[in-house]
Amino acid sequence: QVQLVESGGGLVQAGGSLRLSCAASGSIFSINVRAWYRQAPGKQRELVAVITSGGMTNYADSVKGRFTISRDNAKNTVYLQMNSLKPEDTAVYYCNMLVSVGGSTALKSYWGQGTQVTVSS
């Protein structure tokens, strides 16, 4: 019913920047929360940043001051601007959205397919 498509990952040197995008499509009534997670090899998936429908944001301590999450409500999209990247930021990044579908107010969680971010030292 709802698909999330990510783009923008890649290989970058330490200190560089990348911008991730995630666009949702389908029978979307509203999007309550949009978030980015990441999972490094051998580690659990962790929350990187979240933005609510009201625009409130929260970040993992490890990315505060370097990453910025934003959204475009008209395009059902969430972005993650990543600056001053470090090798420890290397991971697969996933977007996640809590979406109400069709005429229902019930929220469902949807995930993107993941995009690889690799930061070389």
mmCIF file of N, CA and C in Angstrom:
data_model
loop_
_atom_site.group_PDB
_atom_site.id
_atom_site.type_symbol
_atom_site.label_atom_id
_atom_site.label_comp_id
_atom_site.label_asym_id
_atom_site.label_seq_id
_atom_site.Cartn_x
_atom_site.Cartn_y
_atom_site.Cartn_z
ATOM 1 N N GLN A 1 0.821 -1.207 0.000
ATOM 2 C CA GLN A 1 0.000 0.000 0.000
ATOM 3 C C GLN A 1 0.855 1.257 0.000
ATOM 4 N N VAL A 2 1.949 1.238 0.746
ATOM 5 C CA VAL A 2 2.840 2.379 0.818
ATOM 6 C C VAL A 2 4.252 1.891 0.529
ATOM 7 N N GLN A 3 4.935 2.611 -0.334
ATOM 8 C CA GLN A 3 6.314 2.282 -0.663
ATOM 9 C C GLN A 3 7.202 3.463 -0.299
ATOM 10 N N LEU A 4 8.361 3.158 0.261
ATOM 11 C CA LEU A 4 9.368 4.168 0.576
ATOM 12 C C LEU A 4 10.597 3.875 -0.269
ATOM 13 N N VAL A 5 11.030 4.868 -1.009
ATOM 14 C CA VAL A 5 12.187 4.707 -1.884
ATOM 15 C C VAL A 5 13.255 5.698 -1.469
ATOM 16 N N GLU A 6 14.424 5.171 -1.163
ATOM 17 C CA GLU A 6 15.546 5.987 -0.706
ATOM 18 C C GLU A 6 16.530 6.230 -1.836
ATOM 19 N N SER A 7 17.266 7.316 -1.687
ATOM 20 C CA SER A 7 18.341 7.621 -2.622
ATOM 21 C C SER A 7 19.368 8.503 -1.931
ATOM 22 N N GLY A 8 20.560 8.583 -2.519
ATOM 23 C CA GLY A 8 21.558 9.521 -2.032
ATOM 24 C C GLY A 8 22.745 8.925 -1.316
ATOM 25 N N GLY A 9 22.754 7.629 -1.090
ATOM 26 C CA GLY A 9 23.909 7.036 -0.428
ATOM 27 C C GLY A 9 25.111 6.992 -1.361
ATOM 28 N N GLY A 10 26.249 6.559 -0.804
ATOM 29 C CA GLY A 10 27.447 6.452 -1.627
ATOM 30 C C GLY A 10 28.700 6.411 -0.800
ATOM 31 N N LEU A 11 29.825 6.615 -1.480
ATOM 32 C CA LEU A 11 31.143 6.609 -0.860
ATOM 33 C C LEU A 11 31.651 8.041 -0.773
ATOM 34 N N VAL A 12 32.126 8.422 0.402
ATOM 35 C CA VAL A 12 32.623 9.778 0.606
ATOM 36 C C VAL A 12 33.812 9.726 1.560
ATOM 37 N N GLN A 13 34.704 10.678 1.419
ATOM 38 C CA GLN A 13 35.835 10.749 2.334
ATOM 39 C C GLN A 13 35.421 11.380 3.649
ATOM 40 N N ALA A 14 36.158 11.065 4.683
ATOM 41 C CA ALA A 14 35.894 11.666 5.989
ATOM 42 C C ALA A 14 35.918 13.190 5.874
ATOM 43 N N GLY A 15 34.950 13.811 6.523
ATOM 44 C CA GLY A 15 34.810 15.256 6.447
ATOM 45 C C GLY A 15 33.859 15.717 5.367
ATOM 46 N N GLY A 16 33.470 14.807 4.503
ATOM 47 C CA GLY A 16 32.577 15.139 3.407
ATOM 48 C C GLY A 16 31.114 15.144 3.813
ATOM 49 N N SER A 17 30.256 15.334 2.812
ATOM 50 C CA SER A 17 28.817 15.435 3.050
ATOM 51 C C SER A 17 28.042 14.559 2.078
ATOM 52 N N LEU A 18 26.897 14.130 2.523
ATOM 53 C CA LEU A 18 25.931 13.422 1.689
ATOM 54 C C LEU A 18 24.535 13.853 2.097
ATOM 55 N N ARG A 19 23.600 13.758 1.161
ATOM 56 C CA ARG A 19 22.199 14.046 1.466
ATOM 57 C C ARG A 19 21.365 12.862 1.042
ATOM 58 N N LEU A 20 20.669 12.273 2.000
ATOM 59 C CA LEU A 20 19.777 11.157 1.733
ATOM 60 C C LEU A 20 18.352 11.672 1.554
ATOM 61 N N SER A 21 17.620 11.014 0.666
ATOM 62 C CA SER A 21 16.215 11.329 0.445
ATOM 63 C C SER A 21 15.394 10.058 0.553
ATOM 64 N N CYS A 22 14.167 10.209 0.982
ATOM 65 C CA CYS A 22 13.246 9.075 1.072
ATOM 66 C C CYS A 22 11.855 9.592 0.722
ATOM 67 N N ALA A 23 11.296 9.056 -0.350
ATOM 68 C CA ALA A 23 9.980 9.485 -0.813
ATOM 69 C C ALA A 23 8.966 8.364 -0.616
ATOM 70 N N ALA A 24 7.842 8.717 -0.062
ATOM 71 C CA ALA A 24 6.760 7.764 0.152
ATOM 72 C C ALA A 24 5.693 7.939 -0.914
ATOM 73 N N SER A 25 5.146 6.809 -1.349
ATOM 74 C CA SER A 25 4.056 6.844 -2.324
ATOM 75 C C SER A 25 3.031 5.785 -1.971
ATOM 76 N N GLY A 26 1.813 5.957 -2.487
ATOM 77 C CA GLY A 26 0.751 5.007 -2.207
ATOM 78 C C GLY A 26 -0.467 5.709 -1.648
ATOM 79 N N SER A 27 -1.284 4.952 -0.972
ATOM 80 C CA SER A 27 -2.550 5.471 -0.449
ATOM 81 C C SER A 27 -2.330 6.147 0.906
ATOM 82 N N ILE A 28 -1.615 7.246 0.884
ATOM 83 C CA ILE A 28 -1.229 7.933 2.117
ATOM 84 C C ILE A 28 -2.280 8.954 2.503
ATOM 85 N N PHE A 29 -2.771 8.835 3.750
ATOM 86 C CA PHE A 29 -3.684 9.847 4.277
ATOM 87 C C PHE A 29 -2.894 10.920 5.008
ATOM 88 N N SER A 30 -1.983 10.486 5.861
ATOM 89 C CA SER A 30 -1.104 11.431 6.552
ATOM 90 C C SER A 30 0.141 10.697 7.042
ATOM 91 N N ILE A 31 1.197 11.459 7.271
ATOM 92 C CA ILE A 31 2.439 10.911 7.814
ATOM 93 C C ILE A 31 2.677 11.545 9.169
ATOM 94 N N ASN A 32 2.743 10.716 10.186
ATOM 95 C CA ASN A 32 2.847 11.222 11.545
ATOM 96 C C ASN A 32 4.286 11.489 11.955
ATOM 97 N N VAL A 33 5.154 10.508 11.717
ATOM 98 C CA VAL A 33 6.556 10.616 12.116
ATOM 99 C C VAL A 33 7.421 10.103 10.975
ATOM 100 N N ARG A 34 8.542 10.790 10.755
ATOM 101 C CA ARG A 34 9.522 10.346 9.760
ATOM 102 C C ARG A 34 10.870 10.241 10.461
ATOM 103 N N ALA A 35 11.603 9.199 10.131
ATOM 104 C CA ALA A 35 12.852 8.965 10.853
ATOM 105 C C ALA A 35 13.883 8.298 9.950
ATOM 106 N N TRP A 36 15.119 8.421 10.374
ATOM 107 C CA TRP A 36 16.232 7.705 9.757
ATOM 108 C C TRP A 36 16.886 6.820 10.815
ATOM 109 N N TYR A 37 17.157 5.591 10.417
ATOM 110 C CA TYR A 37 17.892 4.640 11.232
ATOM 111 C C TYR A 37 19.138 4.221 10.447
ATOM 112 N N ARG A 38 20.065 3.595 11.144
ATOM 113 C CA ARG A 38 21.220 3.025 10.455
ATOM 114 C C ARG A 38 21.636 1.734 11.141
ATOM 115 N N GLN A 39 22.281 0.891 10.351
ATOM 116 C CA GLN A 39 22.767 -0.380 10.877
ATOM 117 C C GLN A 39 24.133 -0.656 10.290
ATOM 118 N N ALA A 40 25.113 -0.701 11.163
ATOM 119 C CA ALA A 40 26.479 -1.030 10.760
ATOM 120 C C ALA A 40 26.673 -2.536 10.873
ATOM 121 N N PRO A 41 27.643 -3.092 10.156
ATOM 122 C CA PRO A 41 27.870 -4.546 10.211
ATOM 123 C C PRO A 41 28.107 -5.021 11.635
ATOM 124 N N GLY A 42 27.375 -6.061 12.027
ATOM 125 C CA GLY A 42 27.542 -6.639 13.349
ATOM 126 C C GLY A 42 26.912 -5.854 14.474
ATOM 127 N N LYS A 43 26.191 -4.784 14.127
ATOM 128 C CA LYS A 43 25.566 -3.966 15.160
ATOM 129 C C LYS A 43 24.057 -3.913 14.969
ATOM 130 N N GLN A 44 23.364 -3.525 16.029
ATOM 131 C CA GLN A 44 21.914 -3.394 15.957
ATOM 132 C C GLN A 44 21.543 -2.097 15.221
ATOM 133 N N ARG A 45 20.357 -2.103 14.649
ATOM 134 C CA ARG A 45 19.850 -0.893 14.008
ATOM 135 C C ARG A 45 19.606 0.165 15.082
ATOM 136 N N GLU A 46 20.034 1.394 14.784
ATOM 137 C CA GLU A 46 19.881 2.468 15.757
ATOM 138 C C GLU A 46 19.196 3.668 15.127
ATOM 139 N N LEU A 47 18.470 4.399 15.964
ATOM 140 C CA LEU A 47 17.806 5.615 15.520
ATOM 141 C C LEU A 47 18.845 6.725 15.346
ATOM 142 N N VAL A 48 18.796 7.379 14.197
ATOM 143 C CA VAL A 48 19.711 8.480 13.915
ATOM 144 C C VAL A 48 19.028 9.823 14.143
ATOM 145 N N ALA A 49 17.842 9.994 13.559
ATOM 146 C CA ALA A 49 17.140 11.273 13.658
ATOM 147 C C ALA A 49 15.668 11.040 13.407
ATOM 148 N N VAL A 50 14.840 11.901 13.997
ATOM 149 C CA VAL A 50 13.399 11.783 13.831
ATOM 150 C C VAL A 50 12.803 13.178 13.731
ATOM 151 N N ILE A 51 11.731 13.300 12.942
ATOM 152 C CA ILE A 51 11.007 14.564 12.822
ATOM 153 C C ILE A 51 9.513 14.258 12.845
ATOM 154 N N THR A 52 8.790 15.004 13.655
ATOM 155 C CA THR A 52 7.356 14.783 13.774
ATOM 156 C C THR A 52 6.596 15.608 12.743
ATOM 157 N N SER A 53 5.304 15.376 12.677
ATOM 158 C CA SER A 53 4.478 16.137 11.746
ATOM 159 C C SER A 53 4.452 17.614 12.119
ATOM 160 N N GLY A 54 4.710 17.904 13.382
ATOM 161 C CA GLY A 54 4.748 19.292 13.835
ATOM 162 C C GLY A 54 6.101 19.941 13.655
ATOM 163 N N GLY A 55 7.075 19.174 13.182
ATOM 164 C CA GLY A 55 8.392 19.736 12.924
ATOM 165 C C GLY A 55 9.401 19.581 14.041
ATOM 166 N N MET A 56 9.024 18.931 15.120
ATOM 167 C CA MET A 56 9.984 18.699 16.191
ATOM 168 C C MET A 56 10.993 17.643 15.768
ATOM 169 N N THR A 57 12.253 17.858 16.131
ATOM 170 C CA THR A 57 13.320 16.941 15.738
ATOM 171 C C THR A 57 14.081 16.437 16.957
ATOM 172 N N ASN A 58 14.698 15.285 16.768
ATOM 173 C CA ASN A 58 15.559 14.722 17.803
ATOM 174 C C ASN A 58 16.649 13.912 17.099
ATOM 175 N N TYR A 59 17.829 13.914 17.715
ATOM 176 C CA TYR A 59 18.980 13.271 17.096
ATOM 177 C C TYR A 59 19.711 12.381 18.075
ATOM 178 N N ALA A 60 20.361 11.364 17.541
ATOM 179 C CA ALA A 60 21.282 10.578 18.351
ATOM 180 C C ALA A 60 22.449 11.485 18.742
ATOM 181 N N ASP A 61 22.980 11.272 19.932
ATOM 182 C CA ASP A 61 24.083 12.108 20.409
ATOM 183 C C ASP A 61 25.266 12.079 19.436
ATOM 184 N N SER A 62 25.472 10.950 18.797
ATOM 185 C CA SER A 62 26.636 10.773 17.928
ATOM 186 C C SER A 62 26.576 11.620 16.659
ATOM 187 N N VAL A 63 25.389 12.131 16.315
ATOM 188 C CA VAL A 63 25.262 12.908 15.070
ATOM 189 C C VAL A 63 24.825 14.349 15.313
ATOM 190 N N LYS A 64 24.563 14.704 16.538
ATOM 191 C CA LYS A 64 24.115 16.072 16.836
ATOM 192 C C LYS A 64 25.142 17.092 16.361
ATOM 193 N N GLY A 65 24.644 18.125 15.697
ATOM 194 C CA GLY A 65 25.526 19.159 15.187
ATOM 195 C C GLY A 65 26.110 18.854 13.823
ATOM 196 N N ARG A 66 25.950 17.616 13.365
ATOM 197 C CA ARG A 66 26.488 17.232 12.042
ATOM 198 C C ARG A 66 25.388 16.862 11.056
ATOM 199 N N PHE A 67 24.323 16.234 11.539
ATOM 200 C CA PHE A 67 23.231 15.780 10.677
ATOM 201 C C PHE A 67 22.001 16.668 10.892
ATOM 202 N N THR A 68 21.239 16.834 9.828
ATOM 203 C CA THR A 68 19.995 17.589 9.906
ATOM 204 C C THR A 68 18.891 16.833 9.175
ATOM 205 N N ILE A 69 17.796 16.581 9.879
ATOM 206 C CA ILE A 69 16.641 15.937 9.267
ATOM 207 C C ILE A 69 15.630 17.013 8.887
ATOM 208 N N SER A 70 15.010 16.842 7.729
ATOM 209 C CA SER A 70 13.987 17.788 7.280
ATOM 210 C C SER A 70 12.948 17.029 6.478
ATOM 211 N N ARG A 71 11.864 17.709 6.162
ATOM 212 C CA ARG A 71 10.775 17.040 5.445
ATOM 213 C C ARG A 71 10.150 17.999 4.444
ATOM 214 N N ASP A 72 9.497 17.404 3.458
ATOM 215 C CA ASP A 72 8.676 18.150 2.506
ATOM 216 C C ASP A 72 7.310 17.490 2.515
ATOM 217 N N ASN A 73 6.365 18.118 3.177
ATOM 218 C CA ASN A 73 5.045 17.505 3.331
ATOM 219 C C ASN A 73 4.344 17.320 1.990
ATOM 220 N N ALA A 74 4.515 18.262 1.088
ATOM 221 C CA ALA A 74 3.839 18.173 -0.204
ATOM 222 C C ALA A 74 4.341 16.988 -1.024
ATOM 223 N N LYS A 75 5.603 16.605 -0.812
ATOM 224 C CA LYS A 75 6.192 15.508 -1.573
ATOM 225 C C LYS A 75 6.267 14.214 -0.779
ATOM 226 N N ASN A 76 5.741 14.209 0.459
ATOM 227 C CA ASN A 76 5.807 13.015 1.317
ATOM 228 C C ASN A 76 7.238 12.490 1.407
ATOM 229 N N THR A 77 8.144 13.398 1.631
ATOM 230 C CA THR A 77 9.565 13.076 1.595
ATOM 231 C C THR A 77 10.248 13.491 2.891
ATOM 232 N N VAL A 78 11.288 12.744 3.234
ATOM 233 C CA VAL A 78 12.146 13.101 4.361
ATOM 234 C C VAL A 78 13.589 13.085 3.858
ATOM 235 N N TYR A 79 14.370 14.007 4.399
ATOM 236 C CA TYR A 79 15.767 14.139 3.993
ATOM 237 C C TYR A 79 16.680 14.001 5.212
ATOM 238 N N LEU A 80 17.911 13.622 4.945
ATOM 239 C CA LEU A 80 18.932 13.624 5.981
ATOM 240 C C LEU A 80 20.198 14.231 5.384
ATOM 241 N N GLN A 81 20.509 15.444 5.815
ATOM 242 C CA GLN A 81 21.735 16.091 5.403
ATOM 243 C C GLN A 81 22.824 15.695 6.380
ATOM 244 N N MET A 82 23.876 15.084 5.855
ATOM 245 C CA MET A 82 24.951 14.581 6.705
ATOM 246 C C MET A 82 26.237 15.325 6.367
ATOM 247 N N ASN A 83 26.741 16.065 7.317
ATOM 248 C CA ASN A 83 27.973 16.823 7.149
ATOM 249 C C ASN A 83 29.048 16.298 8.088
ATOM 250 N N SER A 84 30.281 16.673 7.801
ATOM 251 C CA SER A 84 31.420 16.268 8.638
ATOM 252 C C SER A 84 31.387 14.767 8.915
ATOM 253 N N LEU A 85 31.207 13.997 7.881
ATOM 254 C CA LEU A 85 31.062 12.551 8.036
ATOM 255 C C LEU A 85 32.340 11.914 8.562
ATOM 256 N N LYS A 86 32.143 10.881 9.366
ATOM 257 C CA LYS A 86 33.232 10.142 9.981
ATOM 258 C C LYS A 86 33.166 8.684 9.549
ATOM 259 N N PRO A 87 34.294 7.976 9.591
ATOM 260 C CA PRO A 87 34.256 6.547 9.234
ATOM 261 C C PRO A 87 33.235 5.761 10.054
ATOM 262 N N GLU A 88 33.013 6.149 11.301
ATOM 263 C CA GLU A 88 32.056 5.434 12.138
ATOM 264 C C GLU A 88 30.609 5.691 11.733
ATOM 265 N N ASP A 89 30.375 6.592 10.782
ATOM 266 C CA ASP A 89 29.025 6.787 10.236
ATOM 267 C C ASP A 89 28.706 5.757 9.151
ATOM 268 N N THR A 90 29.689 4.960 8.771
ATOM 269 C CA THR A 90 29.471 3.939 7.746
ATOM 270 C C THR A 90 28.415 2.949 8.195
ATOM 271 N N ALA A 91 27.394 2.770 7.363
ATOM 272 C CA ALA A 91 26.273 1.897 7.711
ATOM 273 C C ALA A 91 25.290 1.881 6.541
ATOM 274 N N VAL A 92 24.325 0.993 6.650
ATOM 275 C CA VAL A 92 23.151 1.063 5.776
ATOM 276 C C VAL A 92 22.120 1.940 6.482
ATOM 277 N N TYR A 93 21.647 2.942 5.780
ATOM 278 C CA TYR A 93 20.694 3.890 6.343
ATOM 279 C C TYR A 93 19.283 3.560 5.822
ATOM 280 N N TYR A 94 18.348 3.511 6.747
ATOM 281 C CA TYR A 94 16.960 3.184 6.426
ATOM 282 C C TYR A 94 16.046 4.339 6.841
ATOM 283 N N CYS A 95 15.094 4.670 5.986
ATOM 284 C CA CYS A 95 14.068 5.619 6.420
ATOM 285 C C CYS A 95 12.866 4.827 6.934
ATOM 286 N N ASN A 96 12.155 5.460 7.813
ATOM 287 C CA ASN A 96 10.973 4.856 8.429
ATOM 288 C C ASN A 96 9.908 5.926 8.578
ATOM 289 N N MET A 97 8.669 5.578 8.284
ATOM 290 C CA MET A 97 7.568 6.521 8.443
ATOM 291 C C MET A 97 6.388 5.833 9.106
ATOM 292 N N LEU A 98 5.729 6.562 9.984
ATOM 293 C CA LEU A 98 4.461 6.125 10.562
ATOM 294 C C LEU A 98 3.362 6.800 9.754
ATOM 295 N N VAL A 99 2.575 5.971 9.068
ATOM 296 C CA VAL A 99 1.652 6.478 8.055
ATOM 297 C C VAL A 99 0.246 5.982 8.334
ATOM 298 N N SER A 100 -0.717 6.875 8.171
ATOM 299 C CA SER A 100 -2.108 6.431 8.148
ATOM 300 C C SER A 100 -2.495 6.307 6.674
ATOM 301 N N VAL A 101 -3.109 5.168 6.357
ATOM 302 C CA VAL A 101 -3.354 4.791 4.970
ATOM 303 C C VAL A 101 -4.836 4.900 4.635
ATOM 304 N N GLY A 102 -5.138 5.435 3.467
ATOM 305 C CA GLY A 102 -6.502 5.527 3.005
ATOM 306 C C GLY A 102 -7.345 6.349 3.957
ATOM 307 N N GLY A 103 -8.503 5.842 4.315
ATOM 308 C CA GLY A 103 -9.385 6.570 5.217
ATOM 309 C C GLY A 103 -9.214 6.208 6.672
ATOM 310 N N SER A 104 -8.220 5.386 6.987
ATOM 311 C CA SER A 104 -8.011 4.943 8.361
ATOM 312 C C SER A 104 -7.095 5.899 9.119
ATOM 313 N N THR A 105 -7.352 6.036 10.416
ATOM 314 C CA THR A 105 -6.468 6.840 11.259
ATOM 315 C C THR A 105 -5.408 5.987 11.938
ATOM 316 N N ALA A 106 -5.491 4.675 11.770
ATOM 317 C CA ALA A 106 -4.503 3.779 12.384
ATOM 318 C C ALA A 106 -3.144 3.992 11.719
ATOM 319 N N LEU A 107 -2.101 4.022 12.538
ATOM 320 C CA LEU A 107 -0.757 4.244 12.023
ATOM 321 C C LEU A 107 -0.055 2.916 11.756
ATOM 322 N N LYS A 108 0.622 2.860 10.625
ATOM 323 C CA LYS A 108 1.422 1.690 10.285
ATOM 324 C C LYS A 108 2.857 2.150 10.015
ATOM 325 N N SER A 109 3.793 1.272 10.322
ATOM 326 C CA SER A 109 5.211 1.572 10.136
ATOM 327 C C SER A 109 5.701 0.992 8.815
ATOM 328 N N TYR A 110 6.344 1.838 8.040
ATOM 329 C CA TYR A 110 6.893 1.412 6.764
ATOM 330 C C TYR A 110 8.390 1.742 6.715
ATOM 331 N N TRP A 111 9.139 0.871 6.010
ATOM 332 C CA TRP A 111 10.581 1.027 5.907
ATOM 333 C C TRP A 111 11.017 1.146 4.448
ATOM 334 N N GLY A 112 12.069 1.910 4.253
ATOM 335 C CA GLY A 112 12.711 1.926 2.960
ATOM 336 C C GLY A 112 13.613 0.713 2.798
ATOM 337 N N GLN A 113 14.188 0.581 1.609
ATOM 338 C CA GLN A 113 14.990 -0.598 1.295
ATOM 339 C C GLN A 113 16.406 -0.492 1.841
ATOM 340 N N GLY A 114 16.795 0.689 2.240
ATOM 341 C CA GLY A 114 18.140 0.902 2.770
ATOM 342 C C GLY A 114 19.076 1.420 1.697
ATOM 343 N N THR A 115 19.980 2.295 2.110
ATOM 344 C CA THR A 115 20.987 2.820 1.196
ATOM 345 C C THR A 115 22.333 2.833 1.922
ATOM 346 N N GLN A 116 23.362 2.373 1.239
ATOM 347 C CA GLN A 116 24.675 2.237 1.851
ATOM 348 C C GLN A 116 25.398 3.582 1.884
ATOM 349 N N VAL A 117 25.913 3.909 3.038
ATOM 350 C CA VAL A 117 26.786 5.072 3.199
ATOM 351 C C VAL A 117 28.136 4.559 3.697
ATOM 352 N N THR A 118 29.181 4.862 2.954
ATOM 353 C CA THR A 118 30.523 4.436 3.322
ATOM 354 C C THR A 118 31.428 5.655 3.407
ATOM 355 N N VAL A 119 32.054 5.819 4.560
ATOM 356 C CA VAL A 119 32.938 6.959 4.782
ATOM 357 C C VAL A 119 34.357 6.430 4.932
ATOM 358 N N SER A 120 35.232 6.836 4.033
ATOM 359 C CA SER A 120 36.612 6.367 4.074
ATOM 360 C C SER A 120 37.472 7.336 4.875
ATOM 361 N N SER A 121 38.478 6.787 5.521
ATOM 362 C CA SER A 121 39.357 7.622 6.358
ATOM 363 C C SER A 121 40.521 8.184 5.558
#
